[in-house]
């Protein structure tokens, strides 16, 4: 997945931190959902991207992330 940084993502030095906290992860997920919606993607299309094989996450991690993204999609206002 290749998404630009959303307006919901904290700016500045936060992006350069060695350690990522839960708020930054949550902001990134919100940003991905926002951008997907702005691009006219459906939840199913976004889920396919999240579940696509990549070098960063293993299958179990991708499935966990897809569940988190689906919850965010449903909870966030359109």
PDB file of N, CA, C and O in Angstrom, chain B, residues numbered from 101:
ATOM      1  N   UNK B 101       0.845  -1.169   0.000  1.00  0.00           N
ATOM      2  CA  UNK B 101       0.000   0.000   0.000  1.00  0.00           C
ATOM      3  C   UNK B 101       0.885   1.225   0.000  1.00  0.00           C
ATOM      4  O   UNK B 101       1.897   1.278   0.698  1.00  0.00           O
ATOM      5  N   UNK B 102       0.501   2.191  -0.776  1.00  0.00           N
ATOM      6  CA  UNK B 102       1.298   3.399  -0.891  1.00  0.00           C
ATOM      7  C   UNK B 102       0.370   4.590  -0.767  1.00  0.00           C
ATOM      8  O   UNK B 102      -0.231   5.020  -1.751  1.00  0.00           O
ATOM      9  N   UNK B 103       0.249   5.125   0.445  1.00  0.00           N
ATOM     10  CA  UNK B 103      -0.650   6.223   0.701  1.00  0.00           C
ATOM     11  C   UNK B 103       0.114   7.429   1.196  1.00  0.00           C
ATOM     12  O   UNK B 103       1.069   7.277   1.957  1.00  0.00           O
ATOM     13  N   UNK B 104      -0.283   8.638   0.782  1.00  0.00           N
ATOM     14  CA  UNK B 104       0.347   9.842   1.324  1.00  0.00           C
ATOM     15  C   UNK B 104      -0.046  10.010   2.786  1.00  0.00           C
ATOM     16  O   UNK B 104      -1.012   9.403   3.250  1.00  0.00           O
ATOM     17  N   UNK B 105       0.698  10.828   3.501  1.00  0.00           N
ATOM     18  CA  UNK B 105       0.401  11.072   4.910  1.00  0.00           C
ATOM     19  C   UNK B 105      -0.863  11.910   5.009  1.00  0.00           C
ATOM     20  O   UNK B 105      -0.979  12.949   4.359  1.00  0.00           O
ATOM     21  N   UNK B 106      -1.802  11.460   5.816  1.00  0.00           N
ATOM     22  CA  UNK B 106      -3.091  12.121   5.983  1.00  0.00           C
ATOM     23  C   UNK B 106      -2.972  13.342   6.878  1.00  0.00           C
ATOM     24  O   UNK B 106      -2.000  13.492   7.619  1.00  0.00           O
ATOM     25  N   UNK B 107      -3.963  14.205   6.802  1.00  0.00           N
ATOM     26  CA  UNK B 107      -4.035  15.364   7.686  1.00  0.00           C
ATOM     27  C   UNK B 107      -4.207  14.940   9.136  1.00  0.00           C
ATOM     28  O   UNK B 107      -3.922  15.717  10.047  1.00  0.00           O
ATOM     29  N   UNK B 108      -4.677  13.703   9.361  1.00  0.00           N
ATOM     30  CA  UNK B 108      -4.871  13.197  10.722  1.00  0.00           C
ATOM     31  C   UNK B 108      -3.571  12.716  11.354  1.00  0.00           C
ATOM     32  O   UNK B 108      -3.528  12.441  12.553  1.00  0.00           O
ATOM     33  N   UNK B 109      -2.518  12.613  10.562  1.00  0.00           N
ATOM     34  CA  UNK B 109      -1.255  12.086  11.061  1.00  0.00           C
ATOM     35  C   UNK B 109      -0.450  13.205  11.703  1.00  0.00           C
ATOM     36  O   UNK B 109      -0.310  14.276  11.112  1.00  0.00           O
ATOM     37  N   UNK B 110       0.086  12.978  12.914  1.00  0.00           N
ATOM     38  CA  UNK B 110       0.918  14.004  13.553  1.00  0.00           C
ATOM     39  C   UNK B 110       2.110  14.336  12.675  1.00  0.00           C
ATOM     40  O   UNK B 110       2.656  13.460  12.003  1.00  0.00           O
ATOM     41  N   UNK B 111       2.512  15.593  12.677  1.00  0.00           N
ATOM     42  CA  UNK B 111       3.604  16.050  11.821  1.00  0.00           C
ATOM     43  C   UNK B 111       4.891  16.226  12.631  1.00  0.00           C
ATOM     44  O   UNK B 111       4.922  16.013  13.843  1.00  0.00           O
ATOM     45  N   UNK B 112       5.940  16.620  11.925  1.00  0.00           N
ATOM     46  CA  UNK B 112       7.180  17.000  12.581  1.00  0.00           C
ATOM     47  C   UNK B 112       7.994  15.837  13.088  1.00  0.00           C
ATOM     48  O   UNK B 112       8.061  14.776  12.467  1.00  0.00           O
ATOM     49  N   UNK B 113       8.615  16.060  14.235  1.00  0.00           N
ATOM     50  CA  UNK B 113       9.539  15.087  14.803  1.00  0.00           C
ATOM     51  C   UNK B 113       8.877  13.767  15.146  1.00  0.00           C
ATOM     52  O   UNK B 113       9.558  12.747  15.249  1.00  0.00           O
ATOM     53  N   UNK B 114       7.563  13.762  15.325  1.00  0.00           N
ATOM     54  CA  UNK B 114       6.871  12.525  15.663  1.00  0.00           C
ATOM     55  C   UNK B 114       7.141  11.467  14.614  1.00  0.00           C
ATOM     56  O   UNK B 114       7.275  10.289  14.947  1.00  0.00           O
ATOM     57  N   UNK B 115       7.224  11.862  13.350  1.00  0.00           N
ATOM     58  CA  UNK B 115       7.450  10.898  12.274  1.00  0.00           C
ATOM     59  C   UNK B 115       8.871  10.364  12.267  1.00  0.00           C
ATOM     60  O   UNK B 115       9.151   9.343  11.639  1.00  0.00           O
ATOM     61  N   UNK B 116       9.767  11.045  12.960  1.00  0.00           N
ATOM     62  CA  UNK B 116      11.165  10.617  12.985  1.00  0.00           C
ATOM     63  C   UNK B 116      11.510   9.797  14.223  1.00  0.00           C
ATOM     64  O   UNK B 116      12.653   9.363  14.369  1.00  0.00           O
ATOM     65  N   UNK B 117      10.567   9.581  15.098  1.00  0.00           N
ATOM     66  CA  UNK B 117      10.834   8.830  16.317  1.00  0.00           C
ATOM     67  C   UNK B 117      11.283   7.407  15.998  1.00  0.00           C
ATOM     68  O   UNK B 117      10.850   6.807  15.015  1.00  0.00           O
ATOM     69  N   UNK B 118      12.162   6.883  16.854  1.00  0.00           N
ATOM     70  CA  UNK B 118      12.589   5.495  16.694  1.00  0.00           C
ATOM     71  C   UNK B 118      11.460   4.541  17.036  1.00  0.00           C
ATOM     72  O   UNK B 118      11.283   3.510  16.387  1.00  0.00           O
ATOM     73  N   UNK B 119      10.702   4.893  18.055  1.00  0.00           N
ATOM     74  CA  UNK B 119       9.634   4.023  18.524  1.00  0.00           C
ATOM     75  C   UNK B 119       8.293   4.615  18.134  1.00  0.00           C
ATOM     76  O   UNK B 119       8.078   5.823  18.244  1.00  0.00           O
ATOM     77  N   UNK B 120       7.408   3.768  17.686  1.00  0.00           N
ATOM     78  CA  UNK B 120       6.089   4.202  17.251  1.00  0.00           C
ATOM     79  C   UNK B 120       5.097   3.848  18.352  1.00  0.00           C
ATOM     80  O   UNK B 120       5.069   2.718  18.840  1.00  0.00           O
ATOM     81  N   UNK B 121       4.285   4.830  18.736  1.00  0.00           N
ATOM     82  CA  UNK B 121       3.311   4.551  19.783  1.00  0.00           C
ATOM     83  C   UNK B 121       1.941   4.277  19.179  1.00  0.00           C
ATOM     84  O   UNK B 121       1.736   4.407  17.972  1.00  0.00           O
ATOM     85  N   UNK B 122       1.011   3.897  20.046  1.00  0.00           N
ATOM     86  CA  UNK B 122      -0.325   3.516  19.594  1.00  0.00           C
ATOM     87  C   UNK B 122      -1.047   4.653  18.891  1.00  0.00           C
ATOM     88  O   UNK B 122      -1.791   4.418  17.938  1.00  0.00           O
ATOM     89  N   UNK B 123      -0.838   5.881  19.348  1.00  0.00           N
ATOM     90  CA  UNK B 123      -1.525   7.018  18.722  1.00  0.00           C
ATOM     91  C   UNK B 123      -1.067   7.217  17.283  1.00  0.00           C
ATOM     92  O   UNK B 123      -1.878   7.537  16.414  1.00  0.00           O
ATOM     93  N   UNK B 124       0.208   7.033  17.027  1.00  0.00           N
ATOM     94  CA  UNK B 124       0.714   7.188  15.668  1.00  0.00           C
ATOM     95  C   UNK B 124       0.175   6.076  14.763  1.00  0.00           C
ATOM     96  O   UNK B 124      -0.167   6.324  13.607  1.00  0.00           O
ATOM     97  N   UNK B 125       0.103   4.866  15.287  1.00  0.00           N
ATOM     98  CA  UNK B 125      -0.456   3.754  14.514  1.00  0.00           C
ATOM     99  C   UNK B 125      -1.925   4.009  14.213  1.00  0.00           C
ATOM    100  O   UNK B 125      -2.378   3.805  13.086  1.00  0.00           O
ATOM    101  N   UNK B 126      -2.673   4.458  15.225  1.00  0.00           N
ATOM    102  CA  UNK B 126      -4.093   4.754  15.019  1.00  0.00           C
ATOM    103  C   UNK B 126      -4.266   5.865  13.991  1.00  0.00           C
ATOM    104  O   UNK B 126      -5.147   5.785  13.135  1.00  0.00           O
ATOM    105  N   UNK B 127      -3.436   6.896  14.068  1.00  0.00           N
ATOM    106  CA  UNK B 127      -3.518   7.996  13.105  1.00  0.00           C
ATOM    107  C   UNK B 127      -3.217   7.508  11.695  1.00  0.00           C
ATOM    108  O   UNK B 127      -3.847   7.953  10.735  1.00  0.00           O
ATOM    109  N   UNK B 128      -2.261   6.598  11.563  1.00  0.00           N
ATOM    110  CA  UNK B 128      -1.937   6.052  10.249  1.00  0.00           C
ATOM    111  C   UNK B 128      -3.100   5.249   9.682  1.00  0.00           C
ATOM    112  O   UNK B 128      -3.402   5.343   8.492  1.00  0.00           O
ATOM    113  N   UNK B 129      -3.749   4.462  10.530  1.00  0.00           N
ATOM    114  CA  UNK B 129      -4.896   3.669  10.076  1.00  0.00           C
ATOM    115  C   UNK B 129      -6.043   4.588   9.652  1.00  0.00           C
ATOM    116  O   UNK B 129      -6.678   4.353   8.624  1.00  0.00           O
ATOM    117  N   UNK B 130      -6.305   5.623  10.431  1.00  0.00           N
ATOM    118  CA  UNK B 130      -7.335   6.602  10.064  1.00  0.00           C
ATOM    119  C   UNK B 130      -6.980   7.246   8.731  1.00  0.00           C
ATOM    120  O   UNK B 130      -7.846   7.431   7.875  1.00  0.00           O
ATOM    121  N   UNK B 131      -5.716   7.584   8.557  1.00  0.00           N
ATOM    122  CA  UNK B 131      -5.273   8.195   7.298  1.00  0.00           C
ATOM    123  C   UNK B 131      -5.474   7.284   6.110  1.00  0.00           C
ATOM    124  O   UNK B 131      -5.900   7.735   5.048  1.00  0.00           O
ATOM    125  N   UNK B 132      -5.172   6.007   6.273  1.00  0.00           N
ATOM    126  CA  UNK B 132      -5.346   5.047   5.185  1.00  0.00           C
ATOM    127  C   UNK B 132      -6.823   4.921   4.816  1.00  0.00           C
ATOM    128  O   UNK B 132      -7.174   4.888   3.637  1.00  0.00           O
ATOM    129  N   UNK B 133      -7.683   4.852   5.831  1.00  0.00           N
ATOM    130  CA  UNK B 133      -9.125   4.758   5.572  1.00  0.00           C
ATOM    131  C   UNK B 133      -9.613   6.026   4.873  1.00  0.00           C
ATOM    132  O   UNK B 133     -10.383   5.945   3.916  1.00  0.00           O
ATOM    133  N   UNK B 134      -9.175   7.190   5.341  1.00  0.00           N
ATOM    134  CA  UNK B 134      -9.573   8.459   4.715  1.00  0.00           C
ATOM    135  C   UNK B 134      -9.162   8.516   3.250  1.00  0.00           C
ATOM    136  O   UNK B 134      -9.968   8.859   2.385  1.00  0.00           O
ATOM    137  N   UNK B 135      -7.913   8.180   2.975  1.00  0.00           N
ATOM    138  CA  UNK B 135      -7.411   8.245   1.599  1.00  0.00           C
ATOM    139  C   UNK B 135      -8.124   7.233   0.709  1.00  0.00           C
ATOM    140  O   UNK B 135      -8.460   7.539  -0.435  1.00  0.00           O
ATOM    141  N   UNK B 136      -8.352   6.042   1.225  1.00  0.00           N
ATOM    142  CA  UNK B 136      -9.062   5.027   0.436  1.00  0.00           C
ATOM    143  C   UNK B 136     -10.450   5.523   0.060  1.00  0.00           C
ATOM    144  O   UNK B 136     -10.882   5.374  -1.083  1.00  0.00           O
ATOM    145  N   UNK B 137     -11.142   6.109   1.021  1.00  0.00           N
ATOM    146  CA  UNK B 137     -12.484   6.636   0.733  1.00  0.00           C
ATOM    147  C   UNK B 137     -12.420   7.771  -0.275  1.00  0.00           C
ATOM    148  O   UNK B 137     -13.237   7.830  -1.194  1.00  0.00           O
ATOM    149  N   UNK B 138     -11.454   8.675  -0.110  1.00  0.00           N
ATOM    150  CA  UNK B 138     -11.315   9.796  -1.050  1.00  0.00           C
ATOM    151  C   UNK B 138     -11.029   9.303  -2.467  1.00  0.00           C
ATOM    152  O   UNK B 138     -11.420   9.942  -3.444  1.00  0.00           O
ATOM    153  N   UNK B 139     -10.346   8.164  -2.571  1.00  0.00           N
ATOM    154  CA  UNK B 139     -10.040   7.584  -3.879  1.00  0.00           C
ATOM    155  C   UNK B 139     -11.162   6.711  -4.413  1.00  0.00           C
ATOM    156  O   UNK B 139     -11.033   6.107  -5.477  1.00  0.00           O
ATOM    157  N   UNK B 140     -12.273   6.645  -3.666  1.00  0.00           N
ATOM    158  CA  UNK B 140     -13.423   5.882  -4.121  1.00  0.00           C
ATOM    159  C   UNK B 140     -13.301   4.383  -3.932  1.00  0.00           C
ATOM    160  O   UNK B 140     -14.058   3.620  -4.533  1.00  0.00           O
ATOM    161  N   UNK B 141     -12.360   3.948  -3.106  1.00  0.00           N
ATOM    162  CA  UNK B 141     -12.210   2.517  -2.863  1.00  0.00           C
ATOM    163  C   UNK B 141     -13.303   2.011  -1.937  1.00  0.00           C
ATOM    164  O   UNK B 141     -13.810   2.742  -1.086  1.00  0.00           O
ATOM    165  N   UNK B 142     -13.647   0.768  -2.117  1.00  0.00           N
ATOM    166  CA  UNK B 142     -14.568   0.104  -1.204  1.00  0.00           C
ATOM    167  C   UNK B 142     -13.757  -0.528  -0.081  1.00  0.00           C
ATOM    168  O   UNK B 142     -12.535  -0.643  -0.168  1.00  0.00           O
ATOM    169  N   UNK B 143     -14.455  -0.933   0.973  1.00  0.00           N
ATOM    170  CA  UNK B 143     -13.785  -1.637   2.058  1.00  0.00           C
ATOM    171  C   UNK B 143     -13.151  -2.914   1.529  1.00  0.00           C
ATOM    172  O   UNK B 143     -12.047  -3.272   1.939  1.00  0.00           O
ATOM    173  N   UNK B 144     -13.825  -3.597   0.635  1.00  0.00           N
ATOM    174  CA  UNK B 144     -13.306  -4.848   0.079  1.00  0.00           C
ATOM    175  C   UNK B 144     -12.000  -4.612  -0.683  1.00  0.00           C
ATOM    176  O   UNK B 144     -11.069  -5.411  -0.578  1.00  0.00           O
ATOM    177  N   UNK B 145     -11.927  -3.534  -1.439  1.00  0.00           N
ATOM    178  CA  UNK B 145     -10.701  -3.219  -2.172  1.00  0.00           C
ATOM    179  C   UNK B 145      -9.556  -2.889  -1.214  1.00  0.00           C
ATOM    180  O   UNK B 145      -8.421  -3.319  -1.418  1.00  0.00           O
ATOM    181  N   UNK B 146      -9.862  -2.133  -0.182  1.00  0.00           N
ATOM    182  CA  UNK B 146      -8.847  -1.801   0.806  1.00  0.00           C
ATOM    183  C   UNK B 146      -8.370  -3.053   1.530  1.00  0.00           C
ATOM    184  O   UNK B 146      -7.172  -3.219   1.763  1.00  0.00           O
ATOM    185  N   UNK B 147      -9.298  -3.932   1.885  1.00  0.00           N
ATOM    186  CA  UNK B 147      -8.935  -5.170   2.570  1.00  0.00           C
ATOM    187  C   UNK B 147      -8.025  -6.026   1.687  1.00  0.00           C
ATOM    188  O   UNK B 147      -7.090  -6.651   2.186  1.00  0.00           O
ATOM    189  N   UNK B 148      -8.291  -6.058   0.390  1.00  0.00           N
ATOM    190  CA  UNK B 148      -7.437  -6.820  -0.521  1.00  0.00           C
ATOM    191  C   UNK B 148      -6.015  -6.274  -0.506  1.00  0.00           C
ATOM    192  O   UNK B 148      -5.055  -7.043  -0.561  1.00  0.00           O
ATOM    193  N   UNK B 149      -5.873  -4.963  -0.432  1.00  0.00           N
ATOM    194  CA  UNK B 149      -4.544  -4.366  -0.355  1.00  0.00           C
ATOM    195  C   UNK B 149      -3.852  -4.725   0.953  1.00  0.00           C
ATOM    196  O   UNK B 149      -2.672  -5.074   0.963  1.00  0.00           O
ATOM    197  N   UNK B 150      -4.591  -4.639   2.053  1.00  0.00           N
ATOM    198  CA  UNK B 150      -4.012  -4.956   3.361  1.00  0.00           C
ATOM    199  C   UNK B 150      -3.572  -6.411   3.412  1.00  0.00           C
ATOM    200  O   UNK B 150      -2.521  -6.727   3.970  1.00  0.00           O
ATOM    201  N   UNK B 151      -4.365  -7.287   2.836  1.00  0.00           N
ATOM    202  CA  UNK B 151      -4.069  -8.720   2.879  1.00  0.00           C
ATOM    203  C   UNK B 151      -3.054  -9.173   1.830  1.00  0.00           C
ATOM    204  O   UNK B 151      -2.597 -10.315   1.862  1.00  0.00           O
ATOM    205  N   UNK B 152      -2.702  -8.287   0.907  1.00  0.00           N
ATOM    206  CA  UNK B 152      -1.742  -8.650  -0.133  1.00  0.00           C
ATOM    207  C   UNK B 152      -0.394  -8.986   0.503  1.00  0.00           C
ATOM    208  O   UNK B 152       0.037  -8.342   1.459  1.00  0.00           O
ATOM    209  N   UNK B 153       0.250  -9.991  -0.039  1.00  0.00           N
ATOM    210  CA  UNK B 153       1.540 -10.439   0.479  1.00  0.00           C
ATOM    211  C   UNK B 153       2.567  -9.318   0.320  1.00  0.00           C
ATOM    212  O   UNK B 153       2.670  -8.701  -0.741  1.00  0.00           O
ATOM    213  N   UNK B 154       3.318  -9.065   1.381  1.00  0.00           N
ATOM    214  CA  UNK B 154       4.405  -8.094   1.319  1.00  0.00           C
ATOM    215  C   UNK B 154       5.542  -8.544   2.230  1.00  0.00           C
ATOM    216  O   UNK B 154       5.417  -9.532   2.953  1.00  0.00           O
ATOM    217  N   UNK B 155       6.626  -7.825   2.189  1.00  0.00           N
ATOM    218  CA  UNK B 155       7.803  -8.216   2.960  1.00  0.00           C
ATOM    219  C   UNK B 155       7.770  -7.698   4.397  1.00  0.00           C
ATOM    220  O   UNK B 155       8.611  -8.090   5.205  1.00  0.00           O
ATOM    221  N   UNK B 156       6.827  -6.834   4.729  1.00  0.00           N
ATOM    222  CA  UNK B 156       6.809  -6.232   6.064  1.00  0.00           C
ATOM    223  C   UNK B 156       6.048  -7.048   7.096  1.00  0.00           C
ATOM    224  O   UNK B 156       6.478  -7.154   8.244  1.00  0.00           O
ATOM    225  N   UNK B 157       4.924  -7.625   6.697  1.00  0.00           N
ATOM    226  CA  UNK B 157       4.072  -8.331   7.646  1.00  0.00           C
ATOM    227  C   UNK B 157       3.879  -9.784   7.224  1.00  0.00           C
ATOM    228  O   UNK B 157       3.799 -10.094   6.036  1.00  0.00           O
ATOM    229  N   UNK B 158       3.808 -10.660   8.208  1.00  0.00           N
ATOM    230  CA  UNK B 158       3.495 -12.041   7.877  1.00  0.00           C
ATOM    231  C   UNK B 158       1.975 -12.185   7.756  1.00  0.00           C
ATOM    232  O   UNK B 158       1.239 -11.233   8.016  1.00  0.00           O
ATOM    233  N   UNK B 159       1.516 -13.344   7.371  1.00  0.00           N
ATOM    234  CA  UNK B 159       0.088 -13.571   7.118  1.00  0.00           C
ATOM    235  C   UNK B 159      -0.772 -13.271   8.346  1.00  0.00           C
ATOM    236  O   UNK B 159      -1.811 -12.622   8.234  1.00  0.00           O
ATOM    237  N   UNK B 160      -0.344 -13.739   9.504  1.00  0.00           N
ATOM    238  CA  UNK B 160      -1.106 -13.515  10.731  1.00  0.00           C
ATOM    239  C   UNK B 160      -1.212 -12.026  11.050  1.00  0.00           C
ATOM    240  O   UNK B 160      -2.277 -11.557  11.452  1.00  0.00           O
ATOM    241  N   UNK B 161      -0.133 -11.283  10.877  1.00  0.00           N
ATOM    242  CA  UNK B 161      -0.144  -9.833  11.120  1.00  0.00           C
ATOM    243  C   UNK B 161      -1.051  -9.116  10.125  1.00  0.00           C
ATOM    244  O   UNK B 161      -1.773  -8.189  10.492  1.00  0.00           O
ATOM    245  N   UNK B 162      -1.012  -9.548   8.857  1.00  0.00           N
ATOM    246  CA  UNK B 162      -1.875  -8.915   7.850  1.00  0.00           C
ATOM    247  C   UNK B 162      -3.341  -9.149   8.159  1.00  0.00           C
ATOM    248  O   UNK B 162      -4.161  -8.249   7.979  1.00  0.00           O
ATOM    249  N   UNK B 163      -3.683 -10.336   8.620  1.00  0.00           N
ATOM    250  CA  UNK B 163      -5.075 -10.620   8.979  1.00  0.00           C
ATOM    251  C   UNK B 163      -5.509  -9.789  10.184  1.00  0.00           C
ATOM    252  O   UNK B 163      -6.626  -9.273  10.207  1.00  0.00           O
ATOM    253  N   UNK B 164      -4.645  -9.657  11.175  1.00  0.00           N
ATOM    254  CA  UNK B 164      -4.954  -8.823  12.336  1.00  0.00           C
ATOM    255  C   UNK B 164      -5.156  -7.379  11.892  1.00  0.00           C
ATOM    256  O   UNK B 164      -6.122  -6.732  12.297  1.00  0.00           O
ATOM    257  N   UNK B 165      -4.247  -6.872  11.062  1.00  0.00           N
ATOM    258  CA  UNK B 165      -4.355  -5.496  10.586  1.00  0.00           C
ATOM    259  C   UNK B 165      -5.626  -5.298   9.765  1.00  0.00           C
ATOM    260  O   UNK B 165      -6.267  -4.252   9.867  1.00  0.00           O
ATOM    261  N   UNK B 166      -5.994  -6.278   8.959  1.00  0.00           N
ATOM    262  CA  UNK B 166      -7.209  -6.149   8.150  1.00  0.00           C
ATOM    263  C   UNK B 166      -8.442  -6.032   9.035  1.00  0.00           C
ATOM    264  O   UNK B 166      -9.375  -5.299   8.708  1.00  0.00           O
ATOM    265  N   UNK B 167      -8.451  -6.749  10.151  1.00  0.00           N
ATOM    266  CA  UNK B 167      -9.568  -6.643  11.085  1.00  0.00           C
ATOM    267  C   UNK B 167      -9.616  -5.257  11.723  1.00  0.00           C
ATOM    268  O   UNK B 167     -10.696  -4.690  11.890  1.00  0.00           O
ATOM    269  N   UNK B 168      -8.468  -4.716  12.076  1.00  0.00           N
ATOM    270  CA  UNK B 168      -8.399  -3.377  12.668  1.00  0.00           C
ATOM    271  C   UNK B 168      -8.866  -2.328  11.653  1.00  0.00           C
ATOM    272  O   UNK B 168      -9.612  -1.414  12.001  1.00  0.00           O
ATOM    273  N   UNK B 169      -8.429  -2.462  10.410  1.00  0.00           N
ATOM    274  CA  UNK B 169      -8.830  -1.525   9.363  1.00  0.00           C
ATOM    275  C   UNK B 169     -10.338  -1.609   9.120  1.00  0.00           C
ATOM    276  O   UNK B 169     -10.985  -0.581   8.924  1.00  0.00           O
ATOM    277  N   UNK B 170     -10.898  -2.800   9.129  1.00  0.00           N
ATOM    278  CA  UNK B 170     -12.338  -2.969   8.925  1.00  0.00           C
ATOM    279  C   UNK B 170     -13.125  -2.295  10.049  1.00  0.00           C
ATOM    280  O   UNK B 170     -14.141  -1.649   9.794  1.00  0.00           O
ATOM    281  N   UNK B 171     -12.661  -2.443  11.279  1.00  0.00           N
ATOM    282  CA  UNK B 171     -13.333  -1.784  12.410  1.00  0.00           C
ATOM    283  C   UNK B 171     -13.240  -0.270  12.255  1.00  0.00           C
ATOM    284  O   UNK B 171     -14.226   0.435  12.472  1.00  0.00           O
ATOM    285  N   UNK B 172     -12.068   0.235  11.883  1.00  0.00           N
ATOM    286  CA  UNK B 172     -11.896   1.674  11.692  1.00  0.00           C
ATOM    287  C   UNK B 172     -12.836   2.176  10.591  1.00  0.00           C
ATOM    288  O   UNK B 172     -13.458   3.229  10.729  1.00  0.00           O
ATOM    289  N   UNK B 173     -12.933   1.422   9.512  1.00  0.00           N
ATOM    290  CA  UNK B 173     -13.807   1.799   8.385  1.00  0.00           C
ATOM    291  C   UNK B 173     -15.244   1.960   8.874  1.00  0.00           C
ATOM    292  O   UNK B 173     -15.927   2.924   8.528  1.00  0.00           O
ATOM    293  N   UNK B 174     -15.690   1.005   9.680  1.00  0.00           N
ATOM    294  CA  UNK B 174     -17.069   1.024  10.162  1.00  0.00           C
ATOM    295  C   UNK B 174     -17.312   2.115  11.212  1.00  0.00           C
ATOM    296  O   UNK B 174     -18.403   2.681  11.279  1.00  0.00           O
ATOM    297  N   UNK B 175     -16.303   2.406  12.021  1.00  0.00           N
ATOM    298  CA  UNK B 175     -16.459   3.353  13.117  1.00  0.00           C
ATOM    299  C   UNK B 175     -16.305   4.814  12.703  1.00  0.00           C
ATOM    300  O   UNK B 175     -16.932   5.694  13.292  1.00  0.00           O
ATOM    301  N   UNK B 176     -15.483   5.075  11.701  1.00  0.00           N
ATOM    302  CA  UNK B 176     -15.193   6.456  11.287  1.00  0.00           C
ATOM    303  C   UNK B 176     -16.328   6.990  10.417  1.00  0.00           C
ATOM    304  O   UNK B 176     -16.901   6.262   9.607  1.00  0.00           O
ATOM    305  N   UNK B 177     -16.642   8.272  10.599  1.00  0.00           N
ATOM    306  CA  UNK B 177     -17.675   8.854   9.747  1.00  0.00           C
ATOM    307  C   UNK B 177     -17.194   8.937   8.293  1.00  0.00           C
ATOM    308  O   UNK B 177     -16.011   9.160   8.036  1.00  0.00           O
ATOM    309  N   UNK B 178     -18.106   8.758   7.365  1.00  0.00           N
ATOM    310  CA  UNK B 178     -17.765   8.805   5.945  1.00  0.00           C
ATOM    311  C   UNK B 178     -17.655  10.228   5.475  1.00  0.00           C
ATOM    312  O   UNK B 178     -17.373  10.469   4.301  1.00  0.00           O
TER     313      UNK B 178
END
